[in-house]
Amino acid sequence: MLIGHKVQHNAAALRTALLGKKMVRFEAPYTDSILPQVGHTIEEVRNLDRSIEIIWDNGIVLNTRMKIASSWDVYRNGDTWRRDSAHADVLIDVQDWVAVCFNTPEIDVYHDFDPRRHPILGKLGPDLTHVDADIEEAVDRMMDYEERDETVAEVLLDQRVVRGVSNVFRCEILWACELHPWANIGTLKRAECRELLMLAQEMLQNADTSSNNLAIYGRQGKSCVRCGDVVKVNHHGEANRVLYWCVGCQTAHEPLVRPNFTPLYIERDANMGDSHPAAKQFMNEIISLRDVG
């Protein structure tokens, strides 16, 4: 198998097993850089020319360089491994699945750079995970935001405005407020900003990112639990993070000029096979590889 096709197959299998799952264990015995933290959700898997990137919801990126002898093996918990575990370069454990990388010549772990989230580039806003967070200060920062055409979705991740909002909860907060993902911050009134931030604080202080307790995140292609319309997912913003949203009920402050974007995943009949978005992506890629071959 050509290395490019092998990388695509490995990445597709990783998406099936890992996307939207909270990590419970991470091992990389030959890496001394920063490491992904247990408890964070795996948000995206990218297959590049000769490497695979795995991205967590806090912006941590794991890049594994692939060669002919390299592979990412995916096992259900309890399955017998095809290779000796002592030779594993990376291990990622989530509920029901474990992904193991063998024979990678290079491992790199780093933060996906976003200057607005850099603590040196501006005074940090209130931390909404704290019960004593100053909501009015956060509202002031929203109302005084210089780039009035910036989206609310991006502002929620700007630590100069507020801290503590992960990408998972950004999706959940926007859905709960029925805000369109491309709503401009300049269109919100002060009362709407306050309502948004108070809800965000409540959600973050009662955080539970298990899939059974999420209304929108990870539900691409499924029906919205509120209105029954389809849930979509797109890349969004300068950091190119994924954002899940409902086309039916997230209509508040919808921009007059809709952004020109391509859906992140190809949509297929929801009744075909596994309804998990990662499984759909896996089937899409298998079909595309078959067509190429």
Coordinates of C-alpha atoms in Angstrom, one line a residue:
M1 CA 0.0 0.0 0.0
L2 CA 1.3 3.5 -0.9
I3 CA 2.2 5.6 2.1
G4 CA -0.4 8.2 1.3
H5 CA -3.2 5.7 1.2
K6 CA -1.9 4.0 4.4
V7 CA -2.0 7.4 6.2
Q8 CA -5.6 8.0 5.0
H9 CA -6.7 4.5 6.2
N10 CA -5.0 5.0 9.6
A11 CA -6.5 8.4 10.0
A12 CA -10.0 7.2 9.1
A13 CA -9.7 4.4 11.7
L14 CA -8.6 6.9 14.3
R15 CA -11.6 9.1 13.6
T16 CA -14.0 6.2 14.1
A17 CA -12.5 5.3 17.4
L18 CA -11.5 8.7 18.9
L19 CA -13.6 11.6 17.6
G20 CA -15.7 13.3 20.3
K21 CA -14.3 11.0 23.0
K22 CA -12.8 12.1 26.3
M23 CA -9.3 10.7 26.8
V24 CA -8.7 8.6 29.9
R25 CA -5.1 7.7 29.3
F26 CA -2.1 8.9 27.3
E27 CA 1.3 7.4 27.0
A28 CA 4.3 8.5 24.9
P29 CA 7.4 7.0 26.6
Y30 CA 9.8 8.5 24.1
T31 CA 8.5 12.1 24.2
D32 CA 9.6 14.7 26.7
S33 CA 7.5 17.6 25.4
I34 CA 4.1 18.8 26.7
L35 CA 1.6 16.0 26.8
P36 CA -2.2 15.9 26.2
Q37 CA -4.1 15.9 29.5
V38 CA -6.5 13.2 30.6
G39 CA -10.1 14.4 30.5
H40 CA -9.9 16.5 27.4
T41 CA -11.9 15.6 24.3
I42 CA -10.4 14.6 21.0
E43 CA -11.8 17.0 18.5
E44 CA -10.2 16.3 15.1
V45 CA -7.9 13.9 13.2
R46 CA -6.1 15.3 10.2
N47 CA -4.2 13.2 7.7
L48 CA -1.4 15.1 6.0
D49 CA 1.0 13.9 3.3
R50 CA 3.1 11.7 5.5
S51 CA 1.9 12.4 9.0
I52 CA -1.2 12.3 11.2
E53 CA -2.3 15.0 13.5
I54 CA -4.7 14.5 16.5
I55 CA -6.2 17.6 18.0
W56 CA -7.7 18.0 21.5
D57 CA -10.3 20.5 22.5
N58 CA -7.8 22.6 24.4
G59 CA -5.6 23.2 21.3
I60 CA -3.0 20.5 21.9
V61 CA -1.8 18.8 18.7
L62 CA -0.1 15.5 18.4
N63 CA 1.8 15.0 15.2
T64 CA 3.2 11.6 14.3
R65 CA 5.4 11.2 11.2
M66 CA 4.6 8.1 9.2
K67 CA 6.8 5.9 7.1
I68 CA 6.1 2.5 5.4
A69 CA 6.7 0.6 8.6
S70 CA 4.7 3.0 10.7
S71 CA 1.1 2.4 11.7
W72 CA -1.7 3.5 14.0
D73 CA -3.5 0.4 15.3
V74 CA -7.0 0.7 16.8
Y75 CA -8.3 -2.0 19.2
R76 CA -11.5 -2.4 21.2
N77 CA -10.7 -2.6 24.9
G78 CA -9.9 -6.2 25.7
D79 CA -8.8 -7.1 22.2
T80 CA -5.5 -8.9 21.7
W81 CA -2.9 -6.6 20.2
R82 CA -1.2 -7.6 17.0
R83 CA 2.1 -6.1 18.2
D84 CA 4.2 -6.1 21.4
S85 CA 3.0 -3.3 23.6
A86 CA 6.6 -2.7 24.7
H87 CA 7.2 -1.3 21.2
A88 CA 4.4 1.3 21.3
D89 CA 5.4 4.9 20.6
V90 CA 2.1 6.5 21.6
L91 CA -1.0 5.1 23.3
I92 CA -4.4 7.0 23.5
D93 CA -7.1 5.4 25.5
V94 CA -10.8 6.5 25.3
Q95 CA -14.0 4.8 26.3
D96 CA -14.2 1.4 24.4
W97 CA -11.2 2.0 22.2
V98 CA -7.4 2.2 22.4
A99 CA -5.2 3.6 19.6
V100 CA -1.5 2.7 19.5
C101 CA 1.2 4.1 17.2
F102 CA 4.1 1.9 16.2
N103 CA 7.4 2.7 14.4
T104 CA 6.9 6.4 14.0
P105 CA 10.2 8.2 13.3
E106 CA 9.1 11.5 14.8
I107 CA 6.6 12.6 17.4
D108 CA 5.8 16.2 18.0
V109 CA 3.3 17.7 20.6
Y110 CA 2.5 21.4 20.6
H111 CA -0.1 24.0 21.1
D112 CA -2.1 25.1 18.0
F113 CA -1.1 28.7 18.0
D114 CA -3.8 31.3 18.4
P115 CA -2.4 34.7 19.3
R116 CA -5.6 35.8 21.0
R117 CA -5.3 32.9 23.5
H118 CA -1.7 33.8 24.3
P119 CA -1.5 35.0 27.9
I120 CA 1.2 37.6 27.1
L121 CA -0.7 39.3 24.3
G122 CA -3.4 40.9 26.5
K123 CA -4.8 41.0 30.0
L124 CA -6.8 37.9 30.7
G125 CA -10.5 38.2 31.2
P126 CA -12.6 36.6 34.1
D127 CA -12.4 32.9 34.5
L128 CA -16.0 31.6 34.1
T129 CA -15.2 28.3 35.9
H130 CA -14.9 30.3 39.1
V131 CA -18.0 31.1 41.2
D132 CA -16.8 34.6 41.8
A133 CA -16.1 35.5 38.2
D134 CA -17.0 39.1 37.5
I135 CA -19.7 38.8 34.9
E136 CA -20.1 42.5 34.5
E137 CA -16.5 42.9 33.6
A138 CA -16.8 40.2 31.0
V139 CA -19.9 41.9 29.6
D140 CA -17.9 45.2 29.4
R141 CA -15.1 43.4 27.5
M142 CA -17.6 42.0 25.1
M143 CA -19.3 45.3 24.5
D144 CA -15.9 47.1 24.1
Y145 CA -14.5 44.4 21.7
E146 CA -12.6 46.3 19.0
E147 CA -13.4 44.0 16.1
R148 CA -17.2 44.5 16.1
D149 CA -17.6 42.2 13.0
E150 CA -15.9 39.3 14.8
T151 CA -18.1 36.3 15.5
V152 CA -19.4 35.6 19.0
A153 CA -18.0 32.1 18.6
E154 CA -14.5 33.5 18.3
V155 CA -14.9 36.0 21.1
L156 CA -15.8 33.2 23.5
L157 CA -12.4 31.7 22.9
D158 CA -10.6 35.0 23.3
Q159 CA -9.0 34.9 26.8
R160 CA -8.8 38.7 26.9
V161 CA -12.6 38.6 27.2
V162 CA -13.3 35.4 29.3
R163 CA -11.4 32.3 30.2
G164 CA -12.4 28.7 30.8
V165 CA -14.5 28.2 27.7
S166 CA -13.3 25.1 25.8
N167 CA -14.3 24.4 22.3
V168 CA -16.8 21.7 23.5
F169 CA -18.6 24.3 25.6
R170 CA -18.4 27.0 23.0
C171 CA -20.6 24.8 20.8
E172 CA -22.9 24.0 23.7
I173 CA -23.3 27.6 24.8
L174 CA -24.1 28.9 21.4
W175 CA -26.6 26.1 20.9
A176 CA -28.2 26.8 24.3
C177 CA -28.6 30.5 23.4
E178 CA -29.8 29.6 19.8
L179 CA -27.1 31.9 18.4
H180 CA -26.0 31.5 14.8
P181 CA -22.3 30.4 14.8
W182 CA -21.4 33.4 12.6
A183 CA -23.4 36.0 14.6
N184 CA -21.3 39.2 14.9
I185 CA -20.4 40.4 18.4
G186 CA -21.5 43.9 17.3
T187 CA -25.1 42.8 16.9
L188 CA -25.6 41.7 20.5
K189 CA -27.1 44.0 23.1
R190 CA -25.7 44.3 26.6
A191 CA -28.5 42.2 28.1
E192 CA -27.9 39.4 25.5
C193 CA -24.2 39.4 26.4
R194 CA -25.0 39.1 30.1
E195 CA -27.4 36.3 29.5
L196 CA -24.9 34.5 27.3
L197 CA -22.1 34.8 29.9
M198 CA -24.3 33.8 32.9
L199 CA -25.4 30.7 31.0
A200 CA -21.8 29.9 30.1
Q201 CA -20.7 30.3 33.7
E202 CA -23.5 28.0 34.9
M203 CA -22.6 25.3 32.3
L204 CA -18.9 25.5 33.0
Q205 CA -19.4 25.1 36.8
N206 CA -21.5 22.1 36.2
A207 CA -19.3 20.7 33.5
D208 CA -19.9 17.2 32.2
T209 CA -18.5 16.4 28.8
S210 CA -19.6 12.9 28.6
S211 CA -21.4 12.3 25.2
N212 CA -24.7 11.6 26.9
N213 CA -24.8 15.0 28.4
L214 CA -23.9 17.1 25.4
A215 CA -26.7 18.6 23.3
I216 CA -24.8 19.5 20.1
Y217 CA -21.1 18.6 20.2
G218 CA -20.2 15.5 18.3
R219 CA -23.7 15.1 16.9
Q220 CA -22.9 15.9 13.2
G221 CA -25.5 14.4 10.9
K222 CA -27.9 13.6 13.7
S223 CA -31.2 15.3 14.5
C224 CA -31.1 18.3 16.9
V225 CA -32.6 17.3 20.2
R226 CA -34.5 20.7 20.4
C227 CA -35.9 21.2 16.9
G228 CA -35.2 18.0 15.0
D229 CA -33.2 19.6 12.2
V230 CA -29.8 18.4 11.1
V231 CA -26.6 19.1 13.1
K232 CA -23.7 20.3 11.0
V233 CA -20.0 20.8 11.7
N234 CA -17.6 23.3 10.1
H235 CA -14.2 24.7 10.6
H236 CA -14.4 28.2 12.2
G237 CA -12.2 31.1 12.9
E238 CA -8.5 31.9 12.7
A239 CA -7.6 28.8 14.8
N240 CA -9.7 26.7 12.4
R241 CA -11.4 24.8 15.2
V242 CA -14.4 22.6 14.6
L243 CA -17.9 24.0 15.5
Y244 CA -21.1 22.0 15.8
W245 CA -24.3 23.8 15.2
C246 CA -28.0 23.3 14.3
V247 CA -29.2 24.9 11.0
G248 CA -32.8 24.8 12.3
C249 CA -32.8 26.6 15.6
Q250 CA -29.5 28.5 15.9
T251 CA -30.8 31.4 13.9
A252 CA -30.5 34.4 16.4
H253 CA -28.4 37.2 14.9
E254 CA -27.8 35.2 11.7
P255 CA -25.7 37.5 9.4
L256 CA -27.3 38.9 6.3
V257 CA -24.4 37.7 4.2
R258 CA -23.8 34.1 5.0
P259 CA -20.2 32.9 5.1
N260 CA -18.9 30.9 2.2
F261 CA -17.8 27.6 3.7
T262 CA -17.6 23.9 2.7
P263 CA -19.1 21.4 5.2
L264 CA -16.3 19.6 7.0
Y265 CA -17.9 16.2 6.4
I266 CA -19.9 14.8 3.5
E267 CA -23.4 14.2 4.7
R268 CA -25.1 10.8 4.0
D269 CA -28.3 9.1 4.9
A270 CA -28.5 9.0 8.7
N271 CA -30.0 5.5 8.5
M272 CA -26.9 4.0 6.8
G273 CA -24.8 2.2 9.4
D274 CA -23.3 3.7 12.5
S275 CA -24.8 7.2 13.1
H276 CA -21.6 8.4 14.9
P277 CA -20.0 11.3 12.9
A278 CA -16.6 9.6 13.0
A279 CA -18.1 6.4 11.5
K280 CA -19.6 8.4 8.7
Q281 CA -16.3 10.1 8.0
F282 CA -14.7 6.6 8.0
M283 CA -17.2 5.3 5.4
N284 CA -16.7 8.5 3.3
E285 CA -13.0 8.0 3.2
I286 CA -13.2 4.3 2.4
I287 CA -15.5 5.1 -0.5
S288 CA -13.1 7.8 -1.8
L289 CA -10.1 5.4 -1.5
R290 CA -12.1 2.7 -3.4
D291 CA -12.9 5.2 -6.1
V292 CA -9.2 6.3 -6.4
G293 CA -8.0 2.7 -6.4

